[in-house]
mmCIF file with all atom_site columns, C-alpha atoms in Angstrom:
data_model
loop_
_atom_site.group_PDB
_atom_site.id
_atom_site.type_symbol
_atom_site.label_atom_id
_atom_site.label_alt_id
_atom_site.label_comp_id
_atom_site.label_asym_id
_atom_site.label_entity_id
_atom_site.label_seq_id
_atom_site.pdbx_PDB_ins_code
_atom_site.Cartn_x
_atom_site.Cartn_y
_atom_site.Cartn_z
_atom_site.occupancy
_atom_site.B_iso_or_equiv
_atom_site.pdbx_formal_charge
_atom_site.auth_seq_id
_atom_site.auth_comp_id
_atom_site.auth_asym_id
_atom_site.auth_atom_id
_atom_site.pdbx_PDB_model_num
ATOM 1   C CA . MET A 1 1   ? 64.574  101.361 84.586  1.00 0.00 ? 1   MET A CA 1
ATOM 2   C CA . ASN A 1 2   ? 63.559  104.267 86.874  1.00 0.00 ? 2   ASN A CA 1
ATOM 3   C CA . ARG A 1 3   ? 60.499  102.399 88.106  1.00 0.00 ? 3   ARG A CA 1
ATOM 4   C CA . VAL A 1 4   ? 61.369  102.227 91.799  1.00 0.00 ? 4   VAL A CA 1
ATOM 5   C CA . GLN A 1 5   ? 58.536  104.541 92.702  1.00 0.00 ? 5   GLN A CA 1
ATOM 6   C CA . GLU A 1 6   ? 56.115  102.247 90.880  1.00 0.00 ? 6   GLU A CA 1
ATOM 7   C CA . ALA A 1 7   ? 57.340  99.112  92.689  1.00 0.00 ? 7   ALA A CA 1
ATOM 8   C CA . PHE A 1 8   ? 57.099  100.355 96.225  1.00 0.00 ? 8   PHE A CA 1
ATOM 9   C CA . SER A 1 9   ? 54.577  102.335 98.221  1.00 0.00 ? 9   SER A CA 1
ATOM 10  C CA . ASP A 1 10  ? 55.675  105.793 99.623  1.00 0.00 ? 10  ASP A CA 1
ATOM 11  C CA . ARG A 1 11  ? 55.896  104.192 103.047 1.00 0.00 ? 11  ARG A CA 1
ATOM 12  C CA . GLN A 1 12  ? 58.192  101.367 101.746 1.00 0.00 ? 12  GLN A CA 1
ATOM 13  C CA . LEU A 1 13  ? 60.350  103.864 99.990  1.00 0.00 ? 13  LEU A CA 1
ATOM 14  C CA . ALA A 1 14  ? 60.683  105.986 103.041 1.00 0.00 ? 14  ALA A CA 1
ATOM 15  C CA . GLY A 1 15  ? 61.642  102.994 105.094 1.00 0.00 ? 15  GLY A CA 1
ATOM 16  C CA . LEU A 1 16  ? 64.071  101.801 102.523 1.00 0.00 ? 16  LEU A CA 1
ATOM 17  C CA . LYS A 1 17  ? 65.805  105.288 102.306 1.00 0.00 ? 17  LYS A CA 1
ATOM 18  C CA . ARG A 1 18  ? 66.028  105.511 106.084 1.00 0.00 ? 18  ARG A CA 1
ATOM 19  C CA . TRP A 1 19  ? 67.481  102.035 106.366 1.00 0.00 ? 19  TRP A CA 1
ATOM 20  C CA . CYS A 1 20  ? 70.165  102.719 103.691 1.00 0.00 ? 20  CYS A CA 1
ATOM 21  C CA . LEU A 1 21  ? 71.052  106.157 105.167 1.00 0.00 ? 21  LEU A CA 1
ATOM 22  C CA . PHE A 1 22  ? 71.515  104.568 108.621 1.00 0.00 ? 22  PHE A CA 1
ATOM 23  C CA . ARG A 1 23  ? 74.009  102.113 107.162 1.00 0.00 ? 23  ARG A CA 1
ATOM 24  C CA . GLN A 1 24  ? 76.619  104.884 106.868 1.00 0.00 ? 24  GLN A CA 1
ATOM 25  C CA . GLN A 1 25  ? 79.081  104.862 109.740 1.00 0.00 ? 25  GLN A CA 1
ATOM 26  C CA . SER A 1 26  ? 82.157  106.233 108.037 1.00 0.00 ? 26  SER A CA 1
ATOM 27  C CA . GLY A 1 27  ? 81.822  103.941 104.960 1.00 0.00 ? 27  GLY A CA 1
ATOM 28  C CA . PHE A 1 28  ? 78.797  101.726 104.747 1.00 0.00 ? 28  PHE A CA 1
ATOM 29  C CA . GLN A 1 29  ? 77.816  98.577  106.506 1.00 0.00 ? 29  GLN A CA 1
ATOM 30  C CA . GLY A 1 30  ? 75.623  95.872  104.937 1.00 0.00 ? 30  GLY A CA 1
ATOM 31  C CA . ARG A 1 31  ? 73.642  95.162  108.022 1.00 0.00 ? 31  ARG A CA 1
ATOM 32  C CA . PRO A 1 32  ? 73.125  96.834  111.431 1.00 0.00 ? 32  PRO A CA 1
ATOM 33  C CA . ASN A 1 33  ? 75.797  95.947  114.043 1.00 0.00 ? 33  ASN A CA 1
ATOM 34  C CA . LYS A 1 34  ? 78.320  94.848  111.327 1.00 0.00 ? 34  LYS A CA 1
ATOM 35  C CA . PRO A 1 35  ? 81.556  96.579  110.485 1.00 0.00 ? 35  PRO A CA 1
ATOM 36  C CA . THR A 1 36  ? 81.731  98.934  107.500 1.00 0.00 ? 36  THR A CA 1
ATOM 37  C CA . ASP A 1 37  ? 82.920  97.160  104.283 1.00 0.00 ? 37  ASP A CA 1
ATOM 38  C CA . THR A 1 38  ? 84.313  98.738  101.111 1.00 0.00 ? 38  THR A CA 1
ATOM 39  C CA . CYS A 1 39  ? 81.865  96.883  98.836  1.00 0.00 ? 39  CYS A CA 1
ATOM 40  C CA . TYR A 1 40  ? 78.833  98.477  100.478 1.00 0.00 ? 40  TYR A CA 1
ATOM 41  C CA . SER A 1 41  ? 80.060  101.940 99.376  1.00 0.00 ? 41  SER A CA 1
ATOM 42  C CA . PHE A 1 42  ? 78.748  100.755 96.051  1.00 0.00 ? 42  PHE A CA 1
ATOM 43  C CA . TRP A 1 43  ? 75.858  98.545  97.039  1.00 0.00 ? 43  TRP A CA 1
ATOM 44  C CA . VAL A 1 44  ? 74.257  100.901 99.580  1.00 0.00 ? 44  VAL A CA 1
ATOM 45  C CA . GLY A 1 45  ? 75.521  104.000 97.751  1.00 0.00 ? 45  GLY A CA 1
ATOM 46  C CA . GLY A 1 46  ? 74.121  102.774 94.450  1.00 0.00 ? 46  GLY A CA 1
ATOM 47  C CA . THR A 1 47  ? 70.780  102.055 96.099  1.00 0.00 ? 47  THR A CA 1
ATOM 48  C CA . LEU A 1 48  ? 70.789  105.534 97.507  1.00 0.00 ? 48  LEU A CA 1
ATOM 49  C CA . LYS A 1 49  ? 71.563  106.981 94.034  1.00 0.00 ? 49  LYS A CA 1
ATOM 50  C CA . LEU A 1 50  ? 68.593  105.038 92.595  1.00 0.00 ? 50  LEU A CA 1
ATOM 51  C CA . LEU A 1 51  ? 66.405  106.371 95.447  1.00 0.00 ? 51  LEU A CA 1
ATOM 52  C CA . ASP A 1 52  ? 67.539  109.957 94.708  1.00 0.00 ? 52  ASP A CA 1
ATOM 53  C CA . CYS A 1 53  ? 68.845  110.515 98.178  1.00 0.00 ? 53  CYS A CA 1
ATOM 54  C CA . TYR A 1 54  ? 72.647  110.035 97.739  1.00 0.00 ? 54  TYR A CA 1
ATOM 55  C CA . PRO A 1 55  ? 73.287  113.778 98.413  1.00 0.00 ? 55  PRO A CA 1
ATOM 56  C CA . LEU A 1 56  ? 72.229  113.038 102.059 1.00 0.00 ? 56  LEU A CA 1
ATOM 57  C CA . ILE A 1 57  ? 75.348  110.921 102.817 1.00 0.00 ? 57  ILE A CA 1
ATOM 58  C CA . ASP A 1 58  ? 78.650  112.214 104.186 1.00 0.00 ? 58  ASP A CA 1
ATOM 59  C CA . PRO A 1 59  ? 80.795  111.891 100.989 1.00 0.00 ? 59  PRO A CA 1
ATOM 60  C CA . LEU A 1 60  ? 84.067  112.809 102.749 1.00 0.00 ? 60  LEU A CA 1
ATOM 61  C CA . ALA A 1 61  ? 83.675  110.063 105.409 1.00 0.00 ? 61  ALA A CA 1
ATOM 62  C CA . ASN A 1 62  ? 82.780  107.555 102.694 1.00 0.00 ? 62  ASN A CA 1
ATOM 63  C CA . LYS A 1 63  ? 85.830  108.473 100.598 1.00 0.00 ? 63  LYS A CA 1
ATOM 64  C CA . ASP A 1 64  ? 88.094  108.421 103.632 1.00 0.00 ? 64  ASP A CA 1
ATOM 65  C CA . PHE A 1 65  ? 86.900  105.003 104.525 1.00 0.00 ? 65  PHE A CA 1
ATOM 66  C CA . ILE A 1 66  ? 87.358  103.625 100.985 1.00 0.00 ? 66  ILE A CA 1
ATOM 67  C CA . LEU A 1 67  ? 90.872  105.099 100.747 1.00 0.00 ? 67  LEU A CA 1
ATOM 68  C CA . SER A 1 68  ? 91.777  103.620 104.214 1.00 0.00 ? 68  SER A CA 1
ATOM 69  C CA . THR A 1 69  ? 91.307  100.203 102.773 1.00 0.00 ? 69  THR A CA 1
ATOM 70  C CA . GLN A 1 70  ? 93.706  100.780 99.872  1.00 0.00 ? 70  GLN A CA 1
ATOM 71  C CA . ASP A 1 71  ? 96.997  98.883  99.878  1.00 0.00 ? 71  ASP A CA 1
ATOM 72  C CA . THR A 1 72  ? 99.529  101.439 98.727  1.00 0.00 ? 72  THR A CA 1
ATOM 73  C CA . VAL A 1 73  ? 102.270 98.675  98.207  1.00 0.00 ? 73  VAL A CA 1
ATOM 74  C CA . VAL A 1 74  ? 100.567 96.080  95.997  1.00 0.00 ? 74  VAL A CA 1
ATOM 75  C CA . GLY A 1 75  ? 97.435  98.142  94.972  1.00 0.00 ? 75  GLY A CA 1
ATOM 76  C CA . GLY A 1 76  ? 93.821  97.408  95.292  1.00 0.00 ? 76  GLY A CA 1
ATOM 77  C CA . PHE A 1 77  ? 91.291  97.836  98.087  1.00 0.00 ? 77  PHE A CA 1
ATOM 78  C CA . ALA A 1 78  ? 90.431  95.451  100.839 1.00 0.00 ? 78  ALA A CA 1
ATOM 79  C CA . LYS A 1 79  ? 87.216  94.805  102.744 1.00 0.00 ? 79  LYS A CA 1
ATOM 80  C CA . TRP A 1 80  ? 88.472  96.658  105.812 1.00 0.00 ? 80  TRP A CA 1
ATOM 81  C CA . PRO A 1 81  ? 91.456  98.793  106.656 1.00 0.00 ? 81  PRO A CA 1
ATOM 82  C CA . ASP A 1 82  ? 94.665  96.814  107.352 1.00 0.00 ? 82  ASP A CA 1
ATOM 83  C CA . SER A 1 83  ? 93.463  93.782  105.478 1.00 0.00 ? 83  SER A CA 1
ATOM 84  C CA . HIS A 1 84  ? 94.623  92.245  102.276 1.00 0.00 ? 84  HIS A CA 1
ATOM 85  C CA . PRO A 1 85  ? 93.106  93.612  98.987  1.00 0.00 ? 85  PRO A CA 1
ATOM 86  C CA . ASP A 1 86  ? 91.137  91.415  96.671  1.00 0.00 ? 86  ASP A CA 1
ATOM 87  C CA . ALA A 1 87  ? 89.539  91.878  93.271  1.00 0.00 ? 87  ALA A CA 1
ATOM 88  C CA . LEU A 1 88  ? 85.976  92.085  94.379  1.00 0.00 ? 88  LEU A CA 1
ATOM 89  C CA . HIS A 1 89  ? 86.635  94.850  96.979  1.00 0.00 ? 89  HIS A CA 1
ATOM 90  C CA . SER A 1 90  ? 89.020  96.554  94.560  1.00 0.00 ? 90  SER A CA 1
ATOM 91  C CA . TYR A 1 91  ? 86.308  96.771  91.945  1.00 0.00 ? 91  TYR A CA 1
ATOM 92  C CA . PHE A 1 92  ? 83.564  97.854  94.428  1.00 0.00 ? 92  PHE A CA 1
ATOM 93  C CA . GLY A 1 93  ? 86.007  100.399 96.017  1.00 0.00 ? 93  GLY A CA 1
ATOM 94  C CA . VAL A 1 94  ? 86.540  102.061 92.571  1.00 0.00 ? 94  VAL A CA 1
ATOM 95  C CA . ALA A 1 95  ? 82.784  101.832 91.880  1.00 0.00 ? 95  ALA A CA 1
ATOM 96  C CA . GLY A 1 96  ? 82.136  103.593 95.152  1.00 0.00 ? 96  GLY A CA 1
ATOM 97  C CA . LEU A 1 97  ? 84.676  106.286 94.370  1.00 0.00 ? 97  LEU A CA 1
ATOM 98  C CA . SER A 1 98  ? 82.918  106.685 90.985  1.00 0.00 ? 98  SER A CA 1
ATOM 99  C CA . LEU A 1 99  ? 79.574  107.254 92.668  1.00 0.00 ? 99  LEU A CA 1
ATOM 100 C CA . LEU A 1 100 ? 81.265  109.987 94.705  1.00 0.00 ? 100 LEU A CA 1
ATOM 101 C CA . GLY A 1 101 ? 82.322  111.632 91.415  1.00 0.00 ? 101 GLY A CA 1
ATOM 102 C CA . GLU A 1 102 ? 85.994  110.967 91.992  1.00 0.00 ? 102 GLU A CA 1
ATOM 103 C CA . GLU A 1 103 ? 88.133  112.764 89.307  1.00 0.00 ? 103 GLU A CA 1
ATOM 104 C CA . GLY A 1 104 ? 89.462  110.460 86.566  1.00 0.00 ? 104 GLY A CA 1
ATOM 105 C CA . LEU A 1 105 ? 86.774  107.822 87.003  1.00 0.00 ? 105 LEU A CA 1
ATOM 106 C CA . GLN A 1 106 ? 83.842  107.312 84.677  1.00 0.00 ? 106 GLN A CA 1
ATOM 107 C CA . PRO A 1 107 ? 80.423  107.884 86.205  1.00 0.00 ? 107 PRO A CA 1
ATOM 108 C CA . MET A 1 108 ? 78.551  104.708 87.195  1.00 0.00 ? 108 MET A CA 1
ATOM 109 C CA . PHE A 1 109 ? 75.074  103.610 86.184  1.00 0.00 ? 109 PHE A CA 1
ATOM 110 C CA . PRO A 1 110 ? 74.210  101.892 89.522  1.00 0.00 ? 110 PRO A CA 1
ATOM 111 C CA . ALA A 1 111 ? 71.059  100.108 88.282  1.00 0.00 ? 111 ALA A CA 1
ATOM 112 C CA . LEU A 1 112 ? 73.227  97.853  86.141  1.00 0.00 ? 112 LEU A CA 1
ATOM 113 C CA . ASN A 1 113 ? 76.582  98.195  87.900  1.00 0.00 ? 113 ASN A CA 1
ATOM 114 C CA . ILE A 1 114 ? 78.287  99.468  84.689  1.00 0.00 ? 114 ILE A CA 1
ATOM 115 C CA . SER A 1 115 ? 79.669  102.729 83.597  1.00 0.00 ? 115 SER A CA 1
ATOM 116 C CA . GLN A 1 116 ? 77.312  105.423 82.330  1.00 0.00 ? 116 GLN A CA 1
ATOM 117 C CA . GLY A 1 117 ? 79.039  105.232 78.993  1.00 0.00 ? 117 GLY A CA 1
ATOM 118 C CA . ALA A 1 118 ? 78.312  101.512 78.728  1.00 0.00 ? 118 ALA A CA 1
ATOM 119 C CA . ALA A 1 119 ? 74.709  102.042 79.782  1.00 0.00 ? 119 ALA A CA 1
ATOM 120 C CA . ASP A 1 120 ? 74.375  104.673 77.070  1.00 0.00 ? 120 ASP A CA 1
ATOM 121 C CA . ASN A 1 121 ? 75.808  102.361 74.534  1.00 0.00 ? 121 ASN A CA 1
ATOM 122 C CA . LEU A 1 122 ? 73.484  99.574  75.597  1.00 0.00 ? 122 LEU A CA 1
ATOM 123 C CA . ARG A 1 123 ? 70.453  101.964 75.254  1.00 0.00 ? 123 ARG A CA 1
ATOM 124 C CA . SER A 1 124 ? 71.644  102.859 71.783  1.00 0.00 ? 124 SER A CA 1
ATOM 125 C CA . ILE A 1 125 ? 71.895  99.097  70.773  1.00 0.00 ? 125 ILE A CA 1
ATOM 126 C CA . HIS A 1 126 ? 68.380  98.422  72.237  1.00 0.00 ? 126 HIS A CA 1
ATOM 127 C CA . LYS A 1 127 ? 66.973  101.389 70.414  1.00 0.00 ? 127 LYS A CA 1
ATOM 128 C CA . SER A 1 128 ? 68.460  100.266 67.027  1.00 0.00 ? 128 SER A CA 1
ATOM 129 C CA . TRP A 1 129 ? 66.994  96.739  67.674  1.00 0.00 ? 129 TRP A CA 1
ATOM 130 C CA . ARG A 1 130 ? 63.560  98.153  68.365  1.00 0.00 ? 130 ARG A CA 1
ATOM 131 C CA . LYS A 1 131 ? 63.887  100.316 65.190  1.00 0.00 ? 131 LYS A CA 1
ATOM 132 C CA . GLN A 1 132 ? 64.848  97.217  63.114  1.00 0.00 ? 132 GLN A CA 1
ATOM 133 C CA . GLU A 1 133 ? 61.721  95.346  64.500  1.00 0.00 ? 133 GLU A CA 1
ATOM 134 C CA . THR A 1 134 ? 59.395  98.136  63.587  1.00 0.00 ? 134 THR A CA 1
ATOM 135 C CA . ASP A 1 135 ? 60.993  98.590  60.110  1.00 0.00 ? 135 ASP A CA 1
ATOM 136 C CA . SER A 1 136 ? 60.517  94.909  59.211  1.00 0.00 ? 136 SER A CA 1
#
């Protein structure tokens, strides 16, 4: 973890950051010339978190987009506003809101697409396994 800077050159990182930042319209799009989509609030947002440039996004526009895809009758989030919600986009909508620091949601660990609490627990388990290996 935290080895992005080792995997890419400075030029590649700058290009990746630029490409990701330019994906924000209101929410995020997955490719140029495609509509924004709820799930990319996590996929692109999580990438920007890992690249340490998430503060450069417009968080209010992203939140407004995610909430515009919410179905207030049956619940959940859809891919686009005025569409039917589904489990995938509901999960990634909540994950995107978590990246934004939405109150009441656990923080996300975007590298593994799990909560920060689950990531901390996983680190603890790995640490105990390594300790057991060195003790034996």
